[in-house]
mmCIF file of C-alpha atoms in Angstrom:
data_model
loop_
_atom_site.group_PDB
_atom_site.id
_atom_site.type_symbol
_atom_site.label_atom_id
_atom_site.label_comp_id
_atom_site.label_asym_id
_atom_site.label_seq_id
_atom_site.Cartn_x
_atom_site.Cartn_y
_atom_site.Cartn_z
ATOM 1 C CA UNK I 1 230.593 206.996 -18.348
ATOM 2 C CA UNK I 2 229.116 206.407 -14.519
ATOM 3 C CA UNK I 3 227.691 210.102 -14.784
ATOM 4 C CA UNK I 4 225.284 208.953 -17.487
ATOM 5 C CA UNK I 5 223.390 206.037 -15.697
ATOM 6 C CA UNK I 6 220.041 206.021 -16.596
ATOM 7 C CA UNK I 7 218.871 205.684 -12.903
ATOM 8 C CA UNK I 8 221.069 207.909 -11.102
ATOM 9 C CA UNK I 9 222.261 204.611 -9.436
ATOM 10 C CA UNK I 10 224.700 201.765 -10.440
ATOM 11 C CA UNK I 11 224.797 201.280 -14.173
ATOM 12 C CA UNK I 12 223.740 198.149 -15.292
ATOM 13 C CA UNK I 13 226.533 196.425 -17.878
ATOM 14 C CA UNK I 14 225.410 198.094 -21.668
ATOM 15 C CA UNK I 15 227.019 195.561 -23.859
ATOM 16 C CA UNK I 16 224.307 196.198 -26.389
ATOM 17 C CA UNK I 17 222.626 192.675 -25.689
ATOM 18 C CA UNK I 18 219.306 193.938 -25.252
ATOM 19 C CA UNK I 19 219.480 195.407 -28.717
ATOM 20 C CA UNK I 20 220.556 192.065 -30.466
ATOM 21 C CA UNK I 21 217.392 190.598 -28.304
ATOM 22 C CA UNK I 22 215.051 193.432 -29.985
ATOM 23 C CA UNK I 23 216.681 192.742 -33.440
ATOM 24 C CA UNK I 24 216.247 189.164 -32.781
ATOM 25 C CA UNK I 25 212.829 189.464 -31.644
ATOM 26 C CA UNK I 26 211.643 190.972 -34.913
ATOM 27 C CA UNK I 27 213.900 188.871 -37.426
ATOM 28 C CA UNK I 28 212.980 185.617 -35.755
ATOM 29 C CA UNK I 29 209.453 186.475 -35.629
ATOM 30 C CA UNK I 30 209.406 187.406 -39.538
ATOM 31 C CA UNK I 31 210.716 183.763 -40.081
ATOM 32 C CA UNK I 32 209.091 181.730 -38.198
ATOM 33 C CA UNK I 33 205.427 183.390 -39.541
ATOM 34 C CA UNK I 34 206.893 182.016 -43.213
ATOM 35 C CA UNK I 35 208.445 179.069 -41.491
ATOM 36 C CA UNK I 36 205.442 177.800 -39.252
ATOM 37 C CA UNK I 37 202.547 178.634 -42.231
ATOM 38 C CA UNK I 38 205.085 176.574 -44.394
ATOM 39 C CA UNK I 39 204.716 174.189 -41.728
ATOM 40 C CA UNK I 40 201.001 174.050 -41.616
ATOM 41 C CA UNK I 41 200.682 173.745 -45.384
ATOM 42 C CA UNK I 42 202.814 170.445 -45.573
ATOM 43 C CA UNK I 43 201.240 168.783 -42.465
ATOM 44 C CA UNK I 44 197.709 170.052 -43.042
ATOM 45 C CA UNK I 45 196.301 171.294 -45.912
ATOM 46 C CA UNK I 46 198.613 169.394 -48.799
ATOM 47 C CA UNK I 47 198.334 166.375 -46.341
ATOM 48 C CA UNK I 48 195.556 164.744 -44.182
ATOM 49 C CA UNK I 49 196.785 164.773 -40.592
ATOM 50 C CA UNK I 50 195.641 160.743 -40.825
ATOM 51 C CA UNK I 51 198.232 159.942 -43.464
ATOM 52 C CA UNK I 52 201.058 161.360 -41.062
ATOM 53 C CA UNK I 53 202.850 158.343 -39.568
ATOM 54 C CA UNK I 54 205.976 157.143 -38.762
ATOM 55 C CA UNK I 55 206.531 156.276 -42.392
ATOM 56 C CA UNK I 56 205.869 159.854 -43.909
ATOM 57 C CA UNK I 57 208.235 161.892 -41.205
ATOM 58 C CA UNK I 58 210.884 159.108 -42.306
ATOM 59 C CA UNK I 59 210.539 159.806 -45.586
ATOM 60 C CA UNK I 60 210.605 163.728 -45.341
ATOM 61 C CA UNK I 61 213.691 163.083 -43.192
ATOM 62 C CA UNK I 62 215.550 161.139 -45.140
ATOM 63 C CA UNK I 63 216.287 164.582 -47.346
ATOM 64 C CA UNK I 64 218.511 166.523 -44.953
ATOM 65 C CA UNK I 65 216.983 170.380 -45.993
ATOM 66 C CA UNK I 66 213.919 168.853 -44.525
ATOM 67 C CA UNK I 67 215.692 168.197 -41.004
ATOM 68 C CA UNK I 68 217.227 171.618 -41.483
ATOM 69 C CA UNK I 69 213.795 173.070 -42.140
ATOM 70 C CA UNK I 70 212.044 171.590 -39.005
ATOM 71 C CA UNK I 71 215.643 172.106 -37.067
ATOM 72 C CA UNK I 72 215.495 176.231 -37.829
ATOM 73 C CA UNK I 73 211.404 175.643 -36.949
ATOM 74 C CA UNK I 74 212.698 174.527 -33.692
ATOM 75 C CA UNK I 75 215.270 176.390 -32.443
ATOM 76 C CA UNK I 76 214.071 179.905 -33.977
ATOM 77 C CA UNK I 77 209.973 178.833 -32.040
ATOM 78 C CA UNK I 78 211.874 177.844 -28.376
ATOM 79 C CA UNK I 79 214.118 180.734 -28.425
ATOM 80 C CA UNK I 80 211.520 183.215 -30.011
ATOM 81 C CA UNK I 81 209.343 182.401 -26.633
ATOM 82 C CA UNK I 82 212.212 182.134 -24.172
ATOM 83 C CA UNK I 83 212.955 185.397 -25.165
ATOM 84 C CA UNK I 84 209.447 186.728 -24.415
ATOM 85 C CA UNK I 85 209.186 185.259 -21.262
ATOM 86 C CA UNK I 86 212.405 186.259 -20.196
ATOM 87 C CA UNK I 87 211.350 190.160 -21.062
ATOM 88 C CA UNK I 88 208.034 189.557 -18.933
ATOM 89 C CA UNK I 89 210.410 187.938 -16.372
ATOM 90 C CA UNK I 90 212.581 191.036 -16.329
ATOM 91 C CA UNK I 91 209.662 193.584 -16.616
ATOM 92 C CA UNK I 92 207.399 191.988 -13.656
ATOM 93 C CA UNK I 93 209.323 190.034 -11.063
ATOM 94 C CA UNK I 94 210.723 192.512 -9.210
ATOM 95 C CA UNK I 95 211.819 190.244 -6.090
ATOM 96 C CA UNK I 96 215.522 189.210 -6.245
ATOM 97 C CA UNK I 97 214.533 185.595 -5.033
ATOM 98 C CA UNK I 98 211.830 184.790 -7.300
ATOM 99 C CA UNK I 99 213.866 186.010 -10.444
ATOM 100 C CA UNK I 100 216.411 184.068 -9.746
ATOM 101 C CA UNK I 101 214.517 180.861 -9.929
ATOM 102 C CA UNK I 102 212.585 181.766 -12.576
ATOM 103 C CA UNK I 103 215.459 182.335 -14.664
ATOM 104 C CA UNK I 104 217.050 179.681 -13.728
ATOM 105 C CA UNK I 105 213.813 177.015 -14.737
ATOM 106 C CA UNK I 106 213.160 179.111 -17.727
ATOM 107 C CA UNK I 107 216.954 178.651 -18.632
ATOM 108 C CA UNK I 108 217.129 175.178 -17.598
ATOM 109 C CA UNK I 109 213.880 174.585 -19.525
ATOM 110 C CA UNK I 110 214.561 175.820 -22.467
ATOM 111 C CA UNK I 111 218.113 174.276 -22.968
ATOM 112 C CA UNK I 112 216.728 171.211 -22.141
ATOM 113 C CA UNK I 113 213.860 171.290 -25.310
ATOM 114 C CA UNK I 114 216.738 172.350 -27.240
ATOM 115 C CA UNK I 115 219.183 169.842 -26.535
ATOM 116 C CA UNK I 116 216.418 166.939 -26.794
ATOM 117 C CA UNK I 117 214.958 168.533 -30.276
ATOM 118 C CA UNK I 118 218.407 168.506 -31.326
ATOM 119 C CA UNK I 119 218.907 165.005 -30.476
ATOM 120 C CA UNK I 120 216.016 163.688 -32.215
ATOM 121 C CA UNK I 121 216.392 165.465 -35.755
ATOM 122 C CA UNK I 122 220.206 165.248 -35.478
ATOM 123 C CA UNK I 123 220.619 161.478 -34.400
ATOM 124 C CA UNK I 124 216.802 159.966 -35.662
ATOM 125 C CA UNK I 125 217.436 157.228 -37.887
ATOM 126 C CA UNK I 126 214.636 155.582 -40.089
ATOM 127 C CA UNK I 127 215.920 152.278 -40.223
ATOM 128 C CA UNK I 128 216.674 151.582 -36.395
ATOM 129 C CA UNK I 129 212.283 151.964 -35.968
ATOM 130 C CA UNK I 130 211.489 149.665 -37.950
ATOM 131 C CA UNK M 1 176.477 223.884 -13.289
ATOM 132 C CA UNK M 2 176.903 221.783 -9.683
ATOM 133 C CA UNK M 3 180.094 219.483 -10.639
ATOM 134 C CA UNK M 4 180.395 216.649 -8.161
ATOM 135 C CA UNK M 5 184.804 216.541 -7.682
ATOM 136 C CA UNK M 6 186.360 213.350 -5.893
ATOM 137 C CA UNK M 7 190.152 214.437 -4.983
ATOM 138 C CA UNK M 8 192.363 211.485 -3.965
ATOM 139 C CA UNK M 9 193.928 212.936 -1.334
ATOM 140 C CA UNK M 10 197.027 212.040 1.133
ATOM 141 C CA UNK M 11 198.891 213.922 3.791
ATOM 142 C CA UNK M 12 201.991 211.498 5.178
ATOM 143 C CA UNK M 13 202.562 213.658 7.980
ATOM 144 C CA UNK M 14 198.628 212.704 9.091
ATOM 145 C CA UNK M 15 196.975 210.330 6.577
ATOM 146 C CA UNK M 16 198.044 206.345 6.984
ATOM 147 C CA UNK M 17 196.898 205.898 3.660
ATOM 148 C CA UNK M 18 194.825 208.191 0.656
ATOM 149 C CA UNK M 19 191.372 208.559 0.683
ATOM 150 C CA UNK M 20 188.658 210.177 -1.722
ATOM 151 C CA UNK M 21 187.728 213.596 -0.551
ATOM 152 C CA UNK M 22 184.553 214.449 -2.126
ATOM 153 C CA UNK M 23 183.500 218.665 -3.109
ATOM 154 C CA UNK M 24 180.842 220.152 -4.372
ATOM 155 C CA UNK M 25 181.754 222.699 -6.775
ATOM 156 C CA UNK M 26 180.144 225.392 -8.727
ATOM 157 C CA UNK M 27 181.100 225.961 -12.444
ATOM 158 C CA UNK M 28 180.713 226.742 -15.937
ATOM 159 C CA UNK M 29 180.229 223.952 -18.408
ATOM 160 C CA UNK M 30 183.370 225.764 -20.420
ATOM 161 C CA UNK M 31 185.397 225.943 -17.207
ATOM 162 C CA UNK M 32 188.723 223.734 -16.795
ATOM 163 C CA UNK M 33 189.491 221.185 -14.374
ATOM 164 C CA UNK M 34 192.074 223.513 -12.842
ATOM 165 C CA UNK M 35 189.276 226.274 -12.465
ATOM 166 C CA UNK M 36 187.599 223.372 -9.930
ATOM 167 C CA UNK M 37 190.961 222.942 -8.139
ATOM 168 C CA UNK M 38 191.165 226.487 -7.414
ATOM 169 C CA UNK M 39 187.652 227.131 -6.279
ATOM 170 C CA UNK M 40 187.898 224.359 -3.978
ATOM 171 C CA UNK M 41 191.380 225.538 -2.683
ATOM 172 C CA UNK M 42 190.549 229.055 -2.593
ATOM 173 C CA UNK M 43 186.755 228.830 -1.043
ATOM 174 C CA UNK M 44 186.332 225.559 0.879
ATOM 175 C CA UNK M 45 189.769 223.650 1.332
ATOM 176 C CA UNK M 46 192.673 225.680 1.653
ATOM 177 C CA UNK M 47 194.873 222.772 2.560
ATOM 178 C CA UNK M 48 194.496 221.147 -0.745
ATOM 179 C CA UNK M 49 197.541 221.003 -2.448
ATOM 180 C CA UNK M 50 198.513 221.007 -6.569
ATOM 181 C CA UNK M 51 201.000 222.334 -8.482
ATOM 182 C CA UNK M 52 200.588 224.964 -11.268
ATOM 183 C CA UNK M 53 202.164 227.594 -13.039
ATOM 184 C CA UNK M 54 201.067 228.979 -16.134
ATOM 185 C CA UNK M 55 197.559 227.522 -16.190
ATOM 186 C CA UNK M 56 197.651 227.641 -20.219
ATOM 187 C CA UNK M 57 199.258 223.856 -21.340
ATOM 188 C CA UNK M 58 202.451 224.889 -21.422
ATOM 189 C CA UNK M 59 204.440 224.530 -18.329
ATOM 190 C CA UNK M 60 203.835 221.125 -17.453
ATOM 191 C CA UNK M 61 202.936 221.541 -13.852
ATOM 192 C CA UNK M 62 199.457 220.248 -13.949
ATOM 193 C CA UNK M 63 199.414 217.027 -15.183
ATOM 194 C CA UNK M 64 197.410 214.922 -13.185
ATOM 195 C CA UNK M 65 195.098 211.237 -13.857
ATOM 196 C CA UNK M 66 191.406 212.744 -14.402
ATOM 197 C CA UNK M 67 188.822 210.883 -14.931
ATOM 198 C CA UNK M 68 191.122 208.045 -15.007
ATOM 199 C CA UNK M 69 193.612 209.432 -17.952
ATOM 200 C CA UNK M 70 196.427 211.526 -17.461
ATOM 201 C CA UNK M 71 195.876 214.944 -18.803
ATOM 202 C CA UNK M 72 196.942 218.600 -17.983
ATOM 203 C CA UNK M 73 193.922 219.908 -15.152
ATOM 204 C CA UNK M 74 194.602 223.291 -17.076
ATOM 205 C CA UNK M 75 193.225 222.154 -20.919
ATOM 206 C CA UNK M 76 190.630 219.413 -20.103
ATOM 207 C CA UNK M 77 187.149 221.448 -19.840
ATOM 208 C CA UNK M 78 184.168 220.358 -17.432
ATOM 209 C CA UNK M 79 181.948 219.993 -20.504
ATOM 210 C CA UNK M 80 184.344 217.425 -21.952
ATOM 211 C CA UNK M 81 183.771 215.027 -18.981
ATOM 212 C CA UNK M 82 180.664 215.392 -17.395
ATOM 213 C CA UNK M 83 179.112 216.107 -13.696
ATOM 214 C CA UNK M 84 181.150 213.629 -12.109
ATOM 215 C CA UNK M 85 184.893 214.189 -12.020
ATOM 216 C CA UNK M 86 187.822 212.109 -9.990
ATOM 217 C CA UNK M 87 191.385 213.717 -9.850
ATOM 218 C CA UNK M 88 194.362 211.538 -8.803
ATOM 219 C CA UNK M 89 198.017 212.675 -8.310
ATOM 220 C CA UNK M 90 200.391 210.979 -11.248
ATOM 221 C CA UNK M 91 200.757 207.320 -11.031
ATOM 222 C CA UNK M 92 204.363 205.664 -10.724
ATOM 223 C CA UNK M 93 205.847 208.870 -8.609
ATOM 224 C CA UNK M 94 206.025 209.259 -4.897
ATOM 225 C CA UNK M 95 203.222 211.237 -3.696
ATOM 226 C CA UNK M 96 204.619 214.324 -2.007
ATOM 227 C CA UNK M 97 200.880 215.719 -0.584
ATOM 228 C CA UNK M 98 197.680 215.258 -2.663
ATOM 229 C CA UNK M 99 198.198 215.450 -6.299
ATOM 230 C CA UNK M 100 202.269 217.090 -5.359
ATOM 231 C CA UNK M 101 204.541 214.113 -6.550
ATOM 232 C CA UNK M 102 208.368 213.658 -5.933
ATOM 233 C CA UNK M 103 209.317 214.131 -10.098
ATOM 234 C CA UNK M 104 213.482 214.434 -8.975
ATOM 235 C CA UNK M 105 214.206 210.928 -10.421
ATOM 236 C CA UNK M 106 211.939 212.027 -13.534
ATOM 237 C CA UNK M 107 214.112 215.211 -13.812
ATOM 238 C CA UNK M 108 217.452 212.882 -13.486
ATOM 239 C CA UNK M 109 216.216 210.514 -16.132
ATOM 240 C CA UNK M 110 215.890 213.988 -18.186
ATOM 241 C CA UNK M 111 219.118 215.197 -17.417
ATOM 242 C CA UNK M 112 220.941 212.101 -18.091
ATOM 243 C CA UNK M 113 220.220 211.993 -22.075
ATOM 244 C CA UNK M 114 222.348 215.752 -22.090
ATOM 245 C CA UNK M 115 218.798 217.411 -23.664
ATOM 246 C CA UNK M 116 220.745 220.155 -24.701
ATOM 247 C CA UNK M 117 223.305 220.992 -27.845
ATOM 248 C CA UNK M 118 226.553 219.823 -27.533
ATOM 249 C CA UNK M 119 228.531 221.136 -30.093
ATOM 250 C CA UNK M 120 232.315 220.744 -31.516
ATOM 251 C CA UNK M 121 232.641 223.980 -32.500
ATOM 252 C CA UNK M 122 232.753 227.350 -30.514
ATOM 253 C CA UNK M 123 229.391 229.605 -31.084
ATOM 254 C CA UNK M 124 229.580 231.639 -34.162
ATOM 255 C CA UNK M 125 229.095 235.126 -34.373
ATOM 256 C CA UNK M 126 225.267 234.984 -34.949
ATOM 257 C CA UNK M 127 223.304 231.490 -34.561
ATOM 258 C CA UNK M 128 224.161 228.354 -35.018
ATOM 259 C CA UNK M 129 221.984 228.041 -38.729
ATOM 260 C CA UNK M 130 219.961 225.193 -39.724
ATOM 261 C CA UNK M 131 217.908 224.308 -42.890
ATOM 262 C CA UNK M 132 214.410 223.978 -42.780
ATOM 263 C CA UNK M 133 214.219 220.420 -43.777
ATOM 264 C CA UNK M 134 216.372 219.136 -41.048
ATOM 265 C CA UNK M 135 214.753 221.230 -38.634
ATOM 266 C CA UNK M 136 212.187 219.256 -39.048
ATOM 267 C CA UNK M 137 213.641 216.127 -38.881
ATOM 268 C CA UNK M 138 212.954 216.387 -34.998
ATOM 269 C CA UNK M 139 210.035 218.777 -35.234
ATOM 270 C CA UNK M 140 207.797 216.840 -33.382
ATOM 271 C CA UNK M 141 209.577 216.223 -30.491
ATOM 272 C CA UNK M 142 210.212 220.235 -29.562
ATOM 273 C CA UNK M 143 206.766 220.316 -28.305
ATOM 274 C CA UNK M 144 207.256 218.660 -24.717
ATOM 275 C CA UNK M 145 206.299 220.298 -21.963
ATOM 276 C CA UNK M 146 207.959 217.539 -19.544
ATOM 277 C CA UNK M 147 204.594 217.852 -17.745
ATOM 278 C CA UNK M 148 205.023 213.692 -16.969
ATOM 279 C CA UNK M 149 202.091 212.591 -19.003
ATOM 280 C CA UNK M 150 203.564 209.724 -20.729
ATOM 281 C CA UNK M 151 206.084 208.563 -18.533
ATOM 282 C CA UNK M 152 203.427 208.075 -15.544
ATOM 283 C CA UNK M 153 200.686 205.982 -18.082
ATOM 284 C CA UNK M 154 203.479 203.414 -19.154
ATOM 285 C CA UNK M 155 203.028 200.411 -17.614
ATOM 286 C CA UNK M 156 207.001 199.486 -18.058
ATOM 287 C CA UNK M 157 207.732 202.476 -16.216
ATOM 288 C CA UNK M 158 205.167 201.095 -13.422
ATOM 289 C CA UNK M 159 206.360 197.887 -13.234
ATOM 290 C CA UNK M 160 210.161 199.322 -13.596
ATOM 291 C CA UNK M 161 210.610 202.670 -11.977
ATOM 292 C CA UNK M 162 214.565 202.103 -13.019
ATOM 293 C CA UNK M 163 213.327 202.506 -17.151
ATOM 294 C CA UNK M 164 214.106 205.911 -18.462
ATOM 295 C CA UNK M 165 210.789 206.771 -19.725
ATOM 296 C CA UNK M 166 209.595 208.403 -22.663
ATOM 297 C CA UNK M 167 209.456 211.973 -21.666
ATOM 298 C CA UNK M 168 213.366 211.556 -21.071
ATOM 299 C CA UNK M 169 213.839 209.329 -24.810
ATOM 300 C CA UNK M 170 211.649 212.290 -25.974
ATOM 301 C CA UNK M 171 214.100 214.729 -25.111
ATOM 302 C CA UNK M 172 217.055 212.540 -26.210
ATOM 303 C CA UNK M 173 215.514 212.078 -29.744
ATOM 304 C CA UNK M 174 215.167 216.144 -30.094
ATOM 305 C CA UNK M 175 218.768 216.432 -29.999
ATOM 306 C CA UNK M 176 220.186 213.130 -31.667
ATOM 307 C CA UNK M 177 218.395 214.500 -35.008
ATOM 308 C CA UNK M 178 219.603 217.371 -34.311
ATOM 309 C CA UNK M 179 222.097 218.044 -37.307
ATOM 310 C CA UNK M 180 224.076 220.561 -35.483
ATOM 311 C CA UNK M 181 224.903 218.527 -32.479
ATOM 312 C CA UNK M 182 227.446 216.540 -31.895
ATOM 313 C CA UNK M 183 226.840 214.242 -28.360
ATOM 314 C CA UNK M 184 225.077 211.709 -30.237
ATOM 315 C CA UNK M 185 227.980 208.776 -29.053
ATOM 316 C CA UNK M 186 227.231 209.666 -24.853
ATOM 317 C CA UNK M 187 222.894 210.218 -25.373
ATOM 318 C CA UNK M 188 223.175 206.539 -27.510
ATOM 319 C CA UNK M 189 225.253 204.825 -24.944
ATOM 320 C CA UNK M 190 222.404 206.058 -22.117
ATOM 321 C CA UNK M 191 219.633 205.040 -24.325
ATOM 322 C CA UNK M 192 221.269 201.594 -25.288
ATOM 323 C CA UNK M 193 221.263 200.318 -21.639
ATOM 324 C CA UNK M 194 218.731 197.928 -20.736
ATOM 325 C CA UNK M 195 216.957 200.049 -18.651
ATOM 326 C CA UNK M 196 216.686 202.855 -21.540
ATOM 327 C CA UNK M 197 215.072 202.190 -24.913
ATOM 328 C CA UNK M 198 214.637 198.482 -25.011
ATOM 329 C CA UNK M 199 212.299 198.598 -22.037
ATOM 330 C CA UNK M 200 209.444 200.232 -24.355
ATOM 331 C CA UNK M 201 207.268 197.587 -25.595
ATOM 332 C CA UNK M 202 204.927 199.603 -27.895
ATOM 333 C CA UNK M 203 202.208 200.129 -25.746
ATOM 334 C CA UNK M 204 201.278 203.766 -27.284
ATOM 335 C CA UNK M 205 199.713 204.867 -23.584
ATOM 336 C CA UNK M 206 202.160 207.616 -23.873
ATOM 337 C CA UNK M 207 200.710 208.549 -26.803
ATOM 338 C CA UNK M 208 197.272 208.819 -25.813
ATOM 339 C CA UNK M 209 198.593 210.364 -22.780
ATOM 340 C CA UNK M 210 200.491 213.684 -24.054
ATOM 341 C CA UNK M 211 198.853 216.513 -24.241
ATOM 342 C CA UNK M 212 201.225 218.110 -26.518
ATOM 343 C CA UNK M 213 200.268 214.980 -29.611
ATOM 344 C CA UNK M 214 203.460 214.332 -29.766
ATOM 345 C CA UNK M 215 204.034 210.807 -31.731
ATOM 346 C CA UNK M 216 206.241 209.595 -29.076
ATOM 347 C CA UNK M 217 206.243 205.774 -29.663
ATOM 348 C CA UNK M 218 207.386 206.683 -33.238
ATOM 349 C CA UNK M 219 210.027 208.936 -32.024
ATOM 350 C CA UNK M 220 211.306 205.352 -29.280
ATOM 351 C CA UNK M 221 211.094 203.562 -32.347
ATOM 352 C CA UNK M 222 213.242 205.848 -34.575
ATOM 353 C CA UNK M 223 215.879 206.350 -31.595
ATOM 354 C CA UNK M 224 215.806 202.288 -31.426
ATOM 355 C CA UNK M 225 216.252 202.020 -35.134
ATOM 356 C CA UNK M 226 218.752 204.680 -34.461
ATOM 357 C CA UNK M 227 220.986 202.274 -32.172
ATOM 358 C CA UNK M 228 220.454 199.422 -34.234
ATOM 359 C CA UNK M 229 221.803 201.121 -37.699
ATOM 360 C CA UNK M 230 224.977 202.282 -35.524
ATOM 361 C CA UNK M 231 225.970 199.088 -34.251
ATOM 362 C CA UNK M 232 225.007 196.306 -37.000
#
């Protein structure tokens, strides 16, 4: 339907992503408010931020929900804000140049916190620290 | 009263740039803006130039930034904004000459979401009948005047001149609740591109801005929700 475009000019592909983005948006921000005040709770009001140590993130990890917990924490917080930026991206930098290379670092970026957030919860091992 | 008007205005065929033309003007406390166009166009400037039709808030032609808020020049009265009053030509559209703007992408935007019925069915003998209740399903969003308003005070549309606007989403949501049309599948696909709905990011400006109250970032939202319940 070429007739339809928006702009009067080339259509942009519809695919429907930006909706999934808006769903996402508002699911993922839902969760992480229960997720991250969960989060708060363990590390600072049912425990002194001077107990935390090596010792006590072992022994929360050592239950796999718990890596699972801080694993969803992770990947929902990263790609939560990658997806803002990207909209403020898209909305304000209107050279082709520059929005090129900012996608491209905010990309690279955030694929690079989520492959080495993976790597820690995924492959940390209690024993091998001490 | 003495009424102190400041008229951005800009000629391209003379002016490099706009400027602030400054007029005194004469008027009644009760008087509209539009009453202070005309005096100054008809008894000091005659090469100031404005668009307006009907001069009673309901064709749309007058809807211009005054005092710094897009309103219609035709409803907003002296009294409501004091001795001192600036008038600017719409922001986000090409200026044509002084508060004229170029509104043909606006009016493609518009035409693009089909705001009309599209129906299966050939036209009965009499109208096509409705039911109270779901006429007003989409009540609200009969009342625009396409006057520009809320399209020209988004800031996506500013920073995005390619982002259908609300006026146009406006339009699209009269007809999509619309229980006796049937182009919902071709107005969706327009509003589901990422220049169309998902550009709105709930800054109600186009709220404050329509001089018709129209809830218009409720009726984005419901088109959104809309889109959402059709393809999940």
């Amino acid at each position: 339907m070429a007739e339809l475009s928006a702009t009067g000019g080339r259509e942009r592909p519809a695919g429907g992503l930006e909706l999934y983005a808006w769903l996402f948006m508002r699911v993922s921000g839902i969760a992480l408010l229960l997720l991250a005040l969960g989060h708060l709770a363990i590390m600072h009001l049912i425990n002194s931020v001077d107990e935390i140590n090596f010792a006590f993130v072992a022994a929360r990890w050592a239950n796999p929900l718990w890596r699972l917990y801080d694993w969803f924490l992770l990947f929902l917080a990263l790609l939560h804000g990658f997806n803002g930026v990207r909209v403020m991206v898209d909305d304000y930098v209107r050279s082709p140049g520059l929005r090129v290379v900012s996608l491209v670092a905010l990309y690279s970026l955030v694929l690079f916190f989520l492959f080495a957030g993976s790597l820690v919860i995924l492959t940390f091992h209690p024993l091998a620290g001490s | 009263m003495q009424v102190k008007l400041r008229v951005k205005r800009f000629d391209r065929e003379r002016d490099r740039e706009p400027y602030w033309a400054e007029y005194e003007v004469e008027a009644e406390a009760t008087d509209r803006v539009l009453d202070l166009l005309h005096s100054v166009k008809w008894y000091q400037d005659g090469t100031l130039s404005f668009r307006r039709s009907c001069g009673h808030g309901i064709c749309g032609s007058d809807a211009m930034l005054i005092n710094g808020r897009n309103r219609l020049a035709c409803k907003v009265l002296i009294k409501e904004l004091g001795k001192r009053i600036s008038v600017e030509p719409l922001r986000g559209f090409p200026v044509v000459k002084d508060l004229v703007v170029d509104q043909q992408a606006f009016f493609r935007k518009f035409e693009s979401v089909q705001p009309y019925l599209v129906a299966e069915e050939p036209p009965p003998a009499r109208e096509r009948r409705q039911s109270p209740e779901a006429r007003e399903r989409f009540d609200d969003t009969t009342k625009c005047i396409l006057c520009a308003a809320c399209t020209t005070s988004c800031p996506s549309f500013w920073s995005n001149p390619n982002y259908l606007g609300p006026a146009a989403i406006v339009n699209a949501h009269r007809f999509l609740f619309d229980d006796r049309d049937a182009g919902q599948e071709a107005r969706l696909q327009v509003l589901n591109q990422s220049d169309g709905v998902w550009r709105c990011r709930t800054i109600f400006n186009c709220v404050e801005a329509c001089p018709r109250g129209i809830d218009i970032t409720r009726a984005i939202g419901e088109v959104k929700k809309a889109l959402l319940l059709r393809r999940t």
